[in-house]
Amino acid sequence: MATESRNPSSTMTHAELDARAVASAQALAAHVVQAKGHGHGGTAMALAPLSHVLFSRVLRHSPAHPDWPARDRFVLSAGHASLLLYTQLFFTGYGLTLGDLAKSRTLGSKTPGHPEVHHTVGVEMSTGPLGQGVASAVGMAMAARHESAVFTPGSTLLDHTTWVLAGDGCLQEGVSGEASSLAGTLGLDNLVLIWDDNGITIDSGTDETFSEDVRARYRAYGWRVLEIDTPNDLDALEATLRMAAERTGRPTLVALRTVIGSPSAKFGGASAAHAGGFGADELAAVKTTLGFAPDAPLDDLVTPETLAHTRGALTRGEHLHSAWEADLAAWSTADPAAAARWTAFHGGEFNSSALDTVNVGSAGDTIATRKTNGAVLRALQGSVPLWGGSADLAGSTTVEVDGDRFSAANPGGEFIRFGIREHAMAAILNGIALQGPWRPFASTYLVFSDYMRPSIRLGALMGLGAVYVYTHDSVAVGEDGPTHQPVEQIASLRTVPGLDVVRPADSVEVVAAWRRILASPDRPVALALSRQDLPVLESSDTTAAGVTAGGYVRWQHGDGQDLAILATGSEVHLAIDAAALLAEEGISARVVSMPCVEWFAEQSADYRESVLPAALRARVAVEAGRGDAWYRWVGLDGRVVSIEEFGESGSGPEVLRRRGIHLDAVIEAAHAALGASQLKESVGSLAQ
C-alpha cells in the first residue's frame, strides 16, 4: 500500500504525488482529444486512477526490459481507450514522450489510434475490435501456464499474471463469452479481467441493450468475482487488484464501477463522453477541477515532480527483474538440462528433421491430405514448439497428438480441447502466439473458418505464426450438404493481407509445405486439406522446393509451351489427367501445382517466368471453389473451371460433377483457351 510518508526528493507525500499523477493523466486525455477534435478521452479519464495503480504499484513489469519473459502482460481490450495505455507507458518510462501523446492518431506516430503490437514498446497486443483482447488474453494465460508446467514444474519462476481491461462492448461480443467460458473450465487463475462497468456505449446506456447480470454470468463460467465501487480510492484499488492476482484455482473478474468522462461535469456519465472533444469551455473547467490553469498547455499538465514520481516504476521494475534473474541463475545451476531446454525454446531452436519420418506413400497410393497432416503433427511433437488442438473435431481433422489434454489439473497437457468455440479458438491462438514462442495450431472444417475470420484478420495484422488447420476443403465433403461444403472460403481467405493459404495436392506437398511453415514463424497460415483420399502423384527431387516456392511445374508433356493448367489441392490430379488426354491430341501442356499463391507471388520475376512464361497465353485454372482470383494468373485469354454457387447434398463425386469440376469441363476449358490464344496470334500476324 502507498503510505503518507514524504518522497525524499519532493515536498509532497506519496499520496499527494499519486493524486497529481492521476490528475495529470485525466487532463492529458481531455487535452489531447480536444486539440485534435477526435479520439476517445472519456474512458481514459475515468480509468486513470485504476491504470496508475496498476502500472505503478501492482503490475510485475520492468520498463527497461519490455521483453522480460516473466513479466505480467497487460492487454487493453477496449483499444479505443489507447490514450489510457499510452499515458502510462509515458509515465512509467517505456520511451514515449508528451510529444508522442500529442501526435496520437496521426500518420507515422508511435501512438496510433488503437494500440499496435510491435509498433509501440509496451503494447502487448493490437486491439480495437471489441472482445478480441479478452479472448486473446485467455490464450496468453494458457500459454504462460503451459510453459511453466513444461519447463519449471513445481516452480513459480515463470509464473506471472495476464491482465486484461475490457468495457461493456467487449463483454457483449460473443468471442469474449466463448473464451471466458473456456477460461473458467481450465481454471486459469493467472488471468484477471478488469471490467469497466460504466453503463455506457456509443449509442445509449447499456440498460437498453445489456441488462444481463454479468457478475452472475461470470460466476457461472467458474470465475471469482470481485467488486470495486470506489474507482478513485487508490488504496482500495490496489488492495483489490492484489487480491485478484492471488492464485485461487479460478480466473478473476474485477467489476469496476466508473463514470465515463469523469471528472467532467457536463460529459461525465454520458454517451457523448465516448468520443470527441468536450469543447474549449468544458476542457477549461476540467483542468480547473483537476488543479491546473484553465488554459494550461500540454507541457504544464505534467510537472517534473510528477514525472519523477511515476518514473519510480523504472526503479521498481529493475528490482523485480534483478530478483528474477537471480532466481533464474539459481535454477539454471540446479537444473542445467531443463534450463538448456528452456533457453533453446526461447531461442527459436528446433529440429524439423522428424518430417523425414512421415510416410507420404508411393505414387499411385491414395491418402487424404488431412491424414498426412495428422502424421506430421505427431512426428513433430516434442521437437518443435507446436501446441494446439481442435474445436471438438480432433478425430475428424486428425490433429490430436499423443498425450493428455491441457486442463487445470494438467497444465502441461499436450493437446487443447477448445470445445465448439471457433471464434474464441482463433483469438486464443493469437494470444498463445503473442505469449510466445509457441507455434499454435487449431483445427476445424474449412467452412467454419467464417466463424474465425475476425481473429484471423487480427492475427495476420499482427504477423503471428498461427496455423489454422482446415479439413473438408471442398464440396467433396458430400452428403453433409451445402451448410458444410466450402465454396467461397478459400477465395475469401486469400484476400487477407499477410495470410498464407496453402492447399496441398497430395501427401508429398503436405510435408513440403510444413517445412516452409516452420521456417516462417511470423506469418499465419491457413492449411486447407482434403477429407477424401487423393492420389499420391509422381514427384522429383525438385518437388519440395517447388512447393516452398508456392507454385511449380508438377507434370509436363513435351516442352509444355502450348497450354498451362493451374490447379491446387484435390484438383491437381484432375489437371494432370486432363493434360495427359490433351497430349494424345498432340497438345504440349504443363500442369502447374500452386499450393500457395501468396508464396508464388513473392518469388522473383525470373522464377515466375520459368513456371508461367508470359508468352504462354493459353491457360486454365481449376479449383473447387470460387474462381475470381484466378484470372490474375490465367489472363484475358484464359479460362477458369470453378464452383460459383453453393453445393448440394450427395456423394462427393456427384456434387463435384454437378458443379462442374470434372475431366470434361477441364478439357473443354483447355480447348477454349487454346482457341482464344490462337485467334489472338492470328489477328496479331495479320496486323503485322
XYZ file of C-alpha atoms in Angstrom:
688
model
C 0.000 0.000 0.000
C 1.073 3.584 -0.587
C 1.901 5.470 2.610
C 1.630 9.093 3.706
C 5.422 9.375 4.061
C 7.080 12.123 2.101
C 9.114 11.424 -1.005
C 12.686 12.458 -0.109
C 13.036 14.297 -3.432
C 9.720 16.103 -3.081
C 7.817 18.373 -0.732
C 4.710 16.261 -1.346
C 3.669 12.946 0.185
C 3.392 9.806 -1.919
C -0.365 10.079 -1.704
C -0.274 13.657 -2.951
C 2.045 12.719 -5.800
C -0.213 9.833 -6.728
C -3.165 12.203 -6.818
C -1.234 14.607 -9.067
C -0.271 11.749 -11.398
C -3.912 10.731 -11.750
C -4.999 14.312 -12.331
C -2.286 14.729 -14.980
C -3.425 11.564 -16.769
C -7.024 12.777 -16.818
C -6.083 16.244 -18.025
C -3.814 14.820 -20.719
C -6.617 12.682 -22.143
C -9.067 15.575 -22.254
C -6.488 17.977 -23.675
C -5.138 15.720 -26.438
C -8.590 14.748 -27.710
C -9.836 18.339 -27.696
C -6.705 19.534 -29.503
C -7.301 17.041 -32.288
C -11.044 17.155 -32.410
C -11.190 13.372 -32.443
C -10.256 10.420 -30.271
C -11.514 8.724 -27.147
C -10.788 10.529 -23.905
C -13.746 9.604 -21.689
C -12.642 6.113 -20.757
C -9.015 7.146 -20.341
C -10.133 9.841 -17.889
C -12.404 7.568 -15.860
C -9.825 4.794 -15.614
C -6.817 6.982 -14.856
C -6.843 6.011 -11.134
C -7.026 2.309 -11.982
C -4.293 2.469 -14.605
C -1.983 4.476 -12.336
C -2.317 1.966 -9.501
C -1.898 -0.994 -11.836
C 1.244 0.269 -13.583
C 2.875 1.939 -10.569
C 2.054 -0.461 -7.752
C 0.762 -3.829 -8.914
C 1.884 -4.860 -12.393
C 5.007 -7.009 -12.458
C 6.891 -5.257 -15.229
C 10.176 -3.551 -15.963
C 10.002 -0.705 -18.491
C 13.731 -1.087 -19.154
C 13.184 -4.767 -20.017
C 9.942 -4.798 -22.029
C 10.594 -8.329 -23.347
C 11.206 -9.888 -19.935
C 9.701 -13.394 -20.328
C 8.221 -13.490 -16.817
C 6.622 -10.035 -16.922
C 2.919 -9.591 -16.366
C 1.001 -8.947 -19.576
C -1.484 -6.116 -19.851
C -3.994 -6.176 -22.710
C -6.239 -3.207 -23.389
C -9.206 -4.990 -24.928
C -11.075 -1.661 -25.040
C -8.479 -0.491 -27.533
C -10.248 2.750 -28.377
C -9.019 3.992 -24.966
C -5.453 3.855 -26.269
C -4.578 7.146 -24.555
C -5.041 5.338 -21.254
C -2.254 2.922 -22.142
C -0.007 5.425 -23.898
C -0.159 7.744 -20.911
C 1.017 5.011 -18.554
C 3.764 3.958 -20.956
C 4.903 7.587 -20.942
C 4.662 7.965 -17.186
C 6.438 4.716 -16.325
C 9.336 5.059 -18.758
C 8.701 2.944 -21.849
C 10.134 5.634 -24.130
C 7.073 7.640 -25.143
C 7.127 11.412 -24.786
C 4.494 14.073 -24.311
C 5.002 14.853 -27.977
C 4.098 11.265 -28.838
C 0.861 11.625 -26.886
C 0.092 14.836 -28.744
C 0.663 13.050 -32.067
C -1.678 10.168 -31.263
C -3.862 9.020 -34.132
C -1.617 10.731 -36.695
C 0.265 9.133 -39.558
C 3.644 7.748 -38.588
C 3.267 8.351 -34.857
C 4.259 5.905 -32.137
C 0.738 6.265 -30.769
C -1.752 5.046 -33.378
C -5.498 5.284 -32.862
C -5.655 1.794 -31.427
C -2.698 0.001 -29.810
C -0.469 -1.930 -32.200
C 1.938 -4.611 -31.048
C 5.488 -4.436 -32.470
C 4.873 -0.733 -33.115
C 4.812 0.810 -29.652
C 7.103 -0.542 -26.928
C 4.994 -1.852 -24.067
C 1.959 -2.740 -26.157
C 1.333 -6.478 -25.861
C -1.393 -6.834 -28.495
C -3.122 -4.943 -31.282
C -6.635 -4.262 -30.069
C -9.707 -2.385 -31.149
C -12.205 -4.950 -32.413
C -14.066 -5.356 -29.153
C -13.772 -8.618 -27.260
C -10.613 -9.732 -29.057
C -8.340 -8.667 -26.232
C -10.348 -10.668 -23.711
C -10.179 -13.812 -25.816
C -6.501 -13.464 -26.680
C -5.663 -12.787 -23.040
C -7.107 -16.223 -22.340
C -4.607 -17.608 -24.848
C -1.763 -15.739 -23.185
C -2.731 -17.130 -19.793
C -2.977 -20.650 -21.208
C 0.434 -20.420 -22.853
C 2.020 -18.994 -19.722
C 0.590 -21.758 -17.573
C 1.680 -24.380 -20.111
C 5.237 -23.050 -20.395
C 5.636 -23.031 -16.640
C 4.358 -26.603 -16.361
C 6.531 -27.914 -19.185
C 9.831 -26.287 -18.222
C 9.658 -25.456 -14.494
C 7.102 -27.809 -12.919
C 6.598 -27.126 -9.242
C 8.293 -23.740 -9.508
C 6.951 -20.187 -9.697
C 9.935 -18.959 -11.730
C 7.883 -18.392 -14.886
C 4.602 -17.663 -13.154
C 3.033 -14.296 -13.924
C -0.399 -12.735 -14.399
C -2.229 -11.738 -17.553
C -4.330 -8.628 -17.028
C -6.978 -7.511 -19.490
C -9.063 -4.356 -19.324
C -12.438 -4.530 -21.046
C -15.534 -2.422 -21.379
C -19.209 -3.201 -21.765
C -18.769 -3.565 -25.526
C -16.087 -6.211 -25.085
C -18.335 -8.271 -22.846
C -21.242 -8.014 -25.271
C -19.197 -9.515 -28.095
C -19.657 -13.260 -28.309
C -15.954 -14.015 -28.693
C -15.287 -12.826 -25.134
C -18.020 -15.069 -23.778
C -16.713 -18.116 -25.641
C -13.204 -17.547 -24.349
C -14.282 -16.697 -20.808
C -16.278 -19.906 -20.638
C -13.195 -21.915 -21.588
C -11.011 -19.961 -19.155
C -13.313 -20.908 -16.300
C -13.296 -24.550 -17.357
C -9.495 -24.509 -17.430
C -9.164 -22.768 -14.070
C -6.852 -20.051 -15.377
C -6.151 -18.305 -12.104
C -3.276 -16.387 -13.702
C -5.872 -14.344 -15.608
C -7.544 -11.169 -14.330
C -10.253 -9.436 -16.341
C -10.998 -5.885 -15.220
C -14.437 -4.828 -16.412
C -15.073 -1.105 -16.745
C -18.716 -1.181 -15.704
C -19.696 2.343 -16.713
C -23.103 1.519 -18.184
C -22.452 3.476 -21.395
C -21.993 2.526 -25.044
C -21.751 4.771 -28.091
C -25.468 4.973 -28.801
C -27.013 4.754 -25.366
C -26.912 3.442 -21.850
C -26.396 -0.280 -21.506
C -29.831 -0.634 -19.933
C -31.230 -0.621 -23.477
C -29.081 -3.499 -24.751
C -27.227 -5.200 -21.915
C -29.462 -5.915 -18.965
C -27.979 -9.279 -18.007
C -26.254 -9.893 -14.698
C -22.658 -10.017 -15.901
C -21.331 -10.950 -12.480
C -23.645 -13.933 -12.270
C -22.675 -14.955 -15.791
C -19.007 -14.988 -14.899
C -19.678 -16.883 -11.696
C -21.497 -19.437 -13.835
C -18.423 -19.652 -16.046
C -16.466 -20.635 -12.936
C -14.811 -17.280 -12.269
C -14.231 -15.498 -8.992
C -15.850 -12.038 -8.989
C -14.502 -9.050 -7.048
C -16.134 -5.631 -6.792
C -14.742 -2.102 -6.750
C -17.342 0.593 -6.170
C -14.856 3.372 -5.321
C -12.929 3.899 -8.576
C -10.986 6.895 -7.237
C -9.766 5.294 -3.997
C -6.223 4.299 -4.941
C -5.543 2.175 -1.873
C -8.816 0.269 -2.304
C -7.954 -0.276 -5.959
C -4.549 -1.636 -5.024
C -5.947 -3.963 -2.381
C -8.498 -5.441 -4.768
C -6.042 -5.811 -7.637
C -3.545 -7.591 -5.402
C -6.309 -9.893 -4.244
C -7.259 -10.521 -7.892
C -3.732 -11.702 -8.665
C -3.823 -14.375 -5.963
C -3.839 -17.983 -7.164
C -7.215 -19.447 -6.219
C -7.834 -22.025 -8.919
C -10.183 -19.687 -10.794
C -9.776 -16.711 -13.135
C -10.929 -13.420 -11.633
C -13.345 -10.783 -12.871
C -12.889 -7.386 -11.230
C -16.088 -5.391 -11.701
C -15.136 -1.725 -11.504
C -17.915 0.870 -11.471
C -16.790 4.098 -13.117
C -18.264 7.250 -14.590
C -17.087 7.735 -18.173
C -15.653 11.195 -18.729
C -15.183 11.883 -15.012
C -14.488 14.479 -13.661
C -16.243 16.461 -16.393
C -19.483 17.923 -15.014
C -21.008 18.249 -18.484
C -19.964 14.962 -20.106
C -19.431 12.653 -17.129
C -21.658 9.579 -17.399
C -22.923 10.485 -20.882
C -22.569 8.613 -24.172
C -21.078 11.792 -25.646
C -18.014 11.227 -23.459
C -17.077 8.175 -25.503
C -15.556 10.026 -28.433
C -14.607 13.532 -29.444
C -13.532 16.637 -27.576
C -15.527 18.252 -24.790
C -15.210 21.768 -26.198
C -12.891 24.564 -25.092
C -15.063 25.735 -22.202
C -15.551 22.290 -20.701
C -11.873 21.453 -21.158
C -11.011 24.581 -19.204
C -13.467 23.539 -16.497
C -11.955 20.058 -16.311
C -8.448 21.454 -15.978
C -9.596 23.780 -13.237
C -11.273 20.917 -11.392
C -8.034 18.946 -11.614
C -5.955 21.784 -10.227
C -4.468 23.187 -13.425
C -4.799 26.589 -15.006
C -7.822 26.612 -17.341
C -5.588 27.465 -20.300
C -2.683 25.202 -19.267
C -0.755 23.918 -22.298
C 0.209 20.268 -22.646
C 3.677 20.715 -21.122
C 2.211 22.231 -17.954
C -0.030 19.220 -17.325
C 2.913 17.068 -16.173
C 5.301 18.662 -13.710
C 8.866 17.368 -13.314
C 7.941 16.323 -9.783
C 5.006 14.256 -11.017
C 7.065 12.618 -13.738
C 9.877 11.777 -11.349
C 7.303 10.093 -9.120
C 5.758 7.960 -11.855
C 9.179 7.088 -13.262
C 9.757 5.322 -9.975
C 8.361 2.389 -11.952
C 11.789 2.098 -13.573
C 13.479 1.507 -10.230
C 10.723 -0.805 -9.055
C 10.976 -2.731 -12.330
C 14.746 -3.081 -12.065
C 14.380 -4.595 -8.596
C 11.758 -7.055 -9.818
C 13.780 -8.014 -12.879
C 17.054 -8.380 -10.976
C 15.438 -10.596 -8.358
C 14.011 -12.785 -11.095
C 17.363 -13.032 -12.883
C 18.917 -14.232 -9.639
C 16.216 -16.887 -9.341
C 16.792 -17.848 -12.973
C 20.514 -18.236 -12.372
C 19.903 -20.410 -9.321
C 17.505 -22.616 -11.261
C 19.943 -22.911 -14.179
C 22.616 -24.117 -11.784
C 20.304 -26.553 -10.027
C 18.792 -27.998 -13.214
C 21.045 -27.191 -16.204
C 19.311 -29.653 -18.529
C 15.902 -28.061 -18.006
C 17.435 -24.604 -18.314
C 19.043 -25.576 -21.606
C 15.703 -26.801 -22.958
C 14.004 -23.565 -21.922
C 16.773 -21.440 -23.434
C 16.529 -23.360 -26.707
C 12.775 -22.900 -26.641
C 13.117 -19.131 -26.370
C 15.968 -19.087 -28.844
C 13.795 -20.499 -31.607
C 15.961 -23.573 -31.955
C 14.138 -26.680 -33.091
C 14.711 -29.781 -35.137
C 12.335 -30.390 -38.024
C 14.152 -33.492 -39.233
C 11.245 -35.537 -37.898
C 9.434 -34.585 -41.105
C 11.717 -37.056 -42.848
C 9.993 -39.871 -40.970
C 6.489 -39.102 -42.252
C 5.221 -41.769 -44.617
C 3.993 -39.979 -47.744
C 3.234 -43.198 -49.599
C 4.212 -44.059 -53.137
C 2.937 -42.778 -56.454
C -0.473 -44.307 -57.050
C -1.356 -44.661 -53.373
C -4.379 -42.729 -52.161
C -4.134 -40.754 -48.918
C -6.290 -37.900 -47.645
C -4.124 -34.860 -47.020
C -5.768 -34.433 -43.593
C -4.313 -37.817 -42.602
C -0.814 -36.897 -43.705
C -1.100 -33.623 -41.823
C -2.016 -35.515 -38.666
C 1.057 -37.694 -39.143
C 3.161 -34.550 -39.494
C 1.898 -33.098 -36.212
C 2.566 -36.331 -34.364
C 6.031 -36.660 -35.884
C 6.958 -33.108 -34.870
C 5.669 -33.475 -31.329
C 8.423 -32.773 -28.844
C 10.945 -31.455 -31.364
C 9.120 -28.325 -32.498
C 7.212 -25.890 -30.229
C 3.840 -26.680 -31.795
C 0.902 -26.594 -29.413
C -2.778 -26.596 -30.188
C -5.913 -28.575 -30.691
C -9.338 -28.579 -32.238
C -12.873 -27.276 -31.916
C -14.331 -30.666 -30.985
C -13.257 -32.258 -34.282
C -9.852 -33.729 -33.496
C -10.796 -37.229 -34.621
C -12.134 -35.991 -37.941
C -9.430 -33.443 -38.668
C -6.782 -35.868 -37.327
C -4.829 -33.249 -35.382
C -4.795 -34.919 -31.972
C -1.310 -35.791 -30.805
C -0.136 -38.286 -28.226
C -0.504 -37.360 -24.588
C -3.166 -35.798 -22.417
C -5.296 -32.699 -22.756
C -4.412 -29.357 -21.242
C -6.504 -28.774 -18.128
C -6.473 -27.122 -14.724
C -5.098 -30.332 -13.260
C -2.675 -30.919 -16.135
C -1.336 -27.596 -17.470
C 1.464 -29.459 -19.186
C -1.059 -31.242 -21.389
C -0.024 -31.788 -24.971
C -3.380 -31.099 -26.590
C -6.033 -28.384 -26.238
C -9.736 -29.144 -26.404
C -11.230 -25.785 -27.336
C -14.782 -27.039 -27.362
C -17.170 -25.789 -30.009
C -15.843 -22.239 -29.922
C -14.279 -21.493 -33.306
C -14.056 -17.724 -32.926
C -12.548 -17.891 -29.460
C -10.218 -20.640 -30.668
C -8.717 -18.363 -33.316
C -8.398 -15.449 -30.885
C -6.832 -17.728 -28.276
C -4.287 -18.814 -30.881
C -3.334 -15.162 -31.282
C -2.782 -14.939 -27.535
C -0.667 -18.091 -27.468
C 1.462 -16.755 -30.316
C 1.814 -13.364 -28.620
C 2.907 -15.017 -25.394
C 5.357 -16.988 -27.496
C 7.322 -18.660 -28.646
C 4.823 -21.441 -29.233
C 3.613 -22.015 -32.822
C -0.050 -22.570 -32.050
C -2.360 -24.565 -34.279
C -6.074 -25.196 -34.243
C -8.390 -27.165 -36.433
C -11.938 -27.295 -37.699
C -13.731 -27.732 -41.027
C -12.907 -25.149 -43.688
C -16.485 -23.932 -43.925
C -16.307 -22.832 -40.292
C -13.346 -20.566 -40.962
C -16.060 -17.925 -41.355
C -16.598 -18.087 -37.586
C -12.881 -17.373 -37.105
C -12.420 -14.638 -39.683
C -12.151 -11.538 -37.421
C -9.459 -13.197 -35.321
C -7.635 -14.474 -38.391
C -7.526 -10.942 -39.748
C -6.153 -9.608 -36.476
C -3.550 -12.376 -36.339
C -2.412 -11.539 -39.862
C -2.276 -7.844 -38.986
C -0.020 -8.659 -36.031
C 2.164 -11.065 -38.028
C 1.558 -14.034 -35.752
C 2.624 -17.525 -36.714
C -0.650 -19.305 -36.004
C -1.529 -22.330 -38.123
C -5.199 -22.874 -38.949
C -5.689 -26.476 -39.996
C -8.824 -26.724 -42.122
C -10.091 -30.012 -43.450
C -13.090 -30.991 -45.600
C -11.915 -28.364 -48.052
C -14.484 -28.541 -50.877
C -17.927 -29.707 -51.930
C -16.348 -33.171 -51.988
C -17.487 -33.247 -48.350
C -20.550 -34.726 -49.993
C -23.617 -35.885 -48.142
C -23.465 -33.268 -45.370
C -24.681 -30.800 -47.950
C -24.182 -27.096 -48.645
C -24.057 -25.996 -44.994
C -20.834 -27.960 -44.633
C -19.432 -27.598 -48.146
C -16.997 -24.681 -48.522
C -17.247 -22.752 -51.764
C -16.174 -19.165 -51.141
C -13.883 -19.743 -48.151
C -10.577 -20.319 -49.953
C -11.075 -17.282 -52.177
C -12.103 -15.215 -49.175
C -9.119 -16.210 -47.060
C -6.756 -15.327 -49.893
C -7.908 -11.710 -49.650
C -6.478 -11.337 -46.119
C -3.139 -9.499 -46.350
C -0.320 -11.414 -44.712
C -2.167 -14.744 -44.542
C -0.682 -17.677 -46.435
C -3.368 -20.011 -47.779
C -1.907 -23.431 -48.532
C -3.829 -26.171 -50.336
C -1.558 -29.178 -50.925
C -2.191 -31.598 -53.780
C -1.025 -34.749 -52.025
C 0.899 -36.068 -49.035
C 4.222 -35.066 -50.564
C 3.094 -31.456 -50.773
C 1.775 -31.539 -47.204
C 5.192 -32.418 -45.799
C 6.990 -29.943 -48.040
C 4.558 -27.187 -47.050
C 5.285 -27.797 -43.382
C 8.980 -27.209 -43.993
C 8.146 -23.748 -45.237
C 5.587 -23.125 -42.473
C 8.087 -23.967 -39.738
C 10.651 -21.652 -41.313
C 8.175 -18.725 -41.359
C 7.258 -18.013 -37.724
C 5.923 -14.515 -38.432
C 3.153 -15.402 -40.867
C -0.161 -17.094 -40.131
C -1.124 -19.994 -42.360
C -4.473 -21.424 -43.400
C -3.845 -25.035 -44.369
C -6.718 -26.458 -46.450
C -6.814 -30.253 -46.537
C -8.964 -32.905 -48.121
C -11.374 -35.200 -46.393
C -11.295 -37.631 -49.323
C -8.325 -39.753 -50.315
C -6.176 -38.225 -53.060
C -3.659 -40.000 -55.287
C -0.006 -39.552 -54.427
C 1.444 -38.002 -57.573
C 4.782 -38.615 -59.243
C 7.458 -36.489 -57.613
C 11.007 -35.455 -58.335
C 13.961 -34.064 -56.427
C 12.646 -30.547 -57.104
C 9.110 -31.105 -55.842
C 9.758 -29.939 -52.280
C 11.483 -26.790 -53.478
C 8.594 -26.122 -55.844
C 6.091 -26.386 -53.016
C 8.004 -23.947 -50.842
C 8.074 -21.562 -53.816
C 4.276 -21.729 -53.877
C 3.941 -22.906 -57.480
C 5.881 -25.153 -59.809
C 5.532 -27.436 -62.814
C 4.359 -30.772 -61.430
C 3.764 -32.525 -64.785
C 4.664 -31.689 -68.356
C 4.295 -33.129 -71.850
C 6.894 -32.080 -74.390
C 8.074 -28.520 -73.919
C 4.797 -27.544 -72.215
C 4.549 -24.437 -74.362
C 1.032 -24.923 -75.757
C -1.037 -24.823 -72.599
C -0.701 -24.335 -68.842
C -3.218 -25.852 -66.445
C -3.017 -24.396 -62.954
C -4.578 -26.241 -60.037
C -4.460 -26.636 -56.288
C -5.256 -29.390 -53.835
C -7.539 -32.159 -54.991
C -7.787 -30.692 -58.493
C -4.102 -31.177 -59.368
C -4.559 -34.837 -60.220
C -7.585 -33.863 -62.309
C -5.446 -31.332 -64.181
C -2.797 -33.983 -64.837
C -5.403 -36.423 -66.161
C -6.703 -33.706 -68.493
C -3.217 -32.786 -69.669
C -2.455 -36.420 -70.399
C -5.559 -36.696 -72.613
C -4.663 -33.443 -74.369
C -1.200 -34.863 -75.005
C -2.857 -37.589 -77.081
C -4.164 -34.760 -79.292
C -0.621 -33.509 -79.711
C -1.018 -30.628 -77.265
C 2.086 -29.897 -75.222
C 0.787 -28.936 -71.786
C 2.257 -28.252 -68.395
C 0.429 -28.677 -65.100
C 1.315 -26.062 -62.520
C 0.561 -27.063 -58.975
C 0.123 -23.865 -56.983
C -0.339 -24.858 -53.338
C 0.136 -21.251 -52.163
C -0.414 -18.297 -54.473
C 0.995 -15.947 -51.808
C 4.320 -17.788 -51.793
C 4.390 -17.894 -55.585
C 3.621 -14.182 -55.916
C 6.631 -13.266 -53.787
C 9.087 -15.220 -55.949
C 11.411 -13.472 -58.363
C 10.115 -12.473 -61.789
C 12.568 -14.925 -63.359
C 11.215 -17.823 -61.323
C 7.594 -16.964 -62.092
C 8.503 -16.696 -65.773
C 10.060 -20.185 -65.688
C 6.815 -21.619 -64.342
C 4.335 -19.458 -66.275
C 6.039 -17.949 -69.335
C 4.447 -14.689 -70.428
C 4.290 -15.992 -73.964
C 2.204 -18.948 -72.833
C -1.214 -17.280 -73.026
C -3.381 -20.391 -73.192
C -4.054 -21.082 -69.539
C -6.699 -22.834 -67.464
C -7.094 -22.699 -63.688
C -9.002 -25.425 -61.859
C -10.183 -25.188 -58.265
C -13.267 -26.486 -56.472
C -14.322 -23.079 -55.187
C -14.922 -19.505 -56.288
C -12.603 -18.704 -59.155
C -12.492 -14.905 -59.290
C -8.885 -14.516 -58.175
C -7.539 -16.967 -60.723
C -7.967 -14.515 -63.593
C -4.845 -12.797 -62.283
C -2.920 -15.878 -63.317
C -4.710 -17.029 -66.473
C -5.145 -13.621 -68.086
C -7.767 -12.441 -70.547
C -7.249 -15.432 -72.828
C -7.505 -17.955 -70.035
C -10.373 -19.950 -68.605
C -11.277 -20.818 -65.016
C -13.004 -24.039 -64.009
C -14.514 -23.290 -60.626
C -17.619 -23.515 -58.461
C -19.677 -20.321 -58.325
C -22.691 -21.481 -56.331
C -23.384 -23.462 -53.187
C -23.216 -27.240 -53.224
C -25.820 -29.911 -52.671
C -26.312 -32.964 -50.539
C -24.991 -36.021 -52.323
C -21.823 -38.038 -52.684
C -18.674 -36.025 -53.184
C -18.030 -37.163 -56.771
C -21.657 -36.483 -57.708
C -21.636 -32.971 -56.291
C -18.287 -32.169 -57.923
C -19.582 -33.254 -61.299
C -22.862 -31.378 -60.932
C -20.940 -28.242 -60.024
C -18.607 -28.562 -62.991
C -15.402 -29.959 -61.508
C -14.721 -32.901 -63.802
C -12.461 -34.016 -66.615
C -14.738 -32.980 -69.482
C -15.006 -29.443 -68.096
C -11.235 -29.080 -67.921
C -10.767 -30.406 -71.469
C -13.444 -28.037 -72.778
C -11.850 -25.077 -70.996
C -8.444 -26.045 -72.377
C -9.741 -26.077 -75.952
C -11.430 -22.713 -75.408
C -8.220 -21.195 -74.020
C -6.191 -22.622 -76.883
C -8.707 -21.274 -79.381
C -8.663 -17.799 -77.859
C -4.883 -17.751 -77.813
C -4.559 -18.966 -81.396
C -7.136 -16.446 -82.574
C -5.202 -13.621 -80.964
C -1.971 -14.854 -82.532
C -3.651 -14.966 -85.944
C -5.023 -11.477 -85.550
C -1.613 -10.291 -84.479
C 0.017 -11.854 -87.551
C -2.499 -10.206 -89.899
C -1.907 -6.853 -88.227
C 1.789 -7.166 -88.958
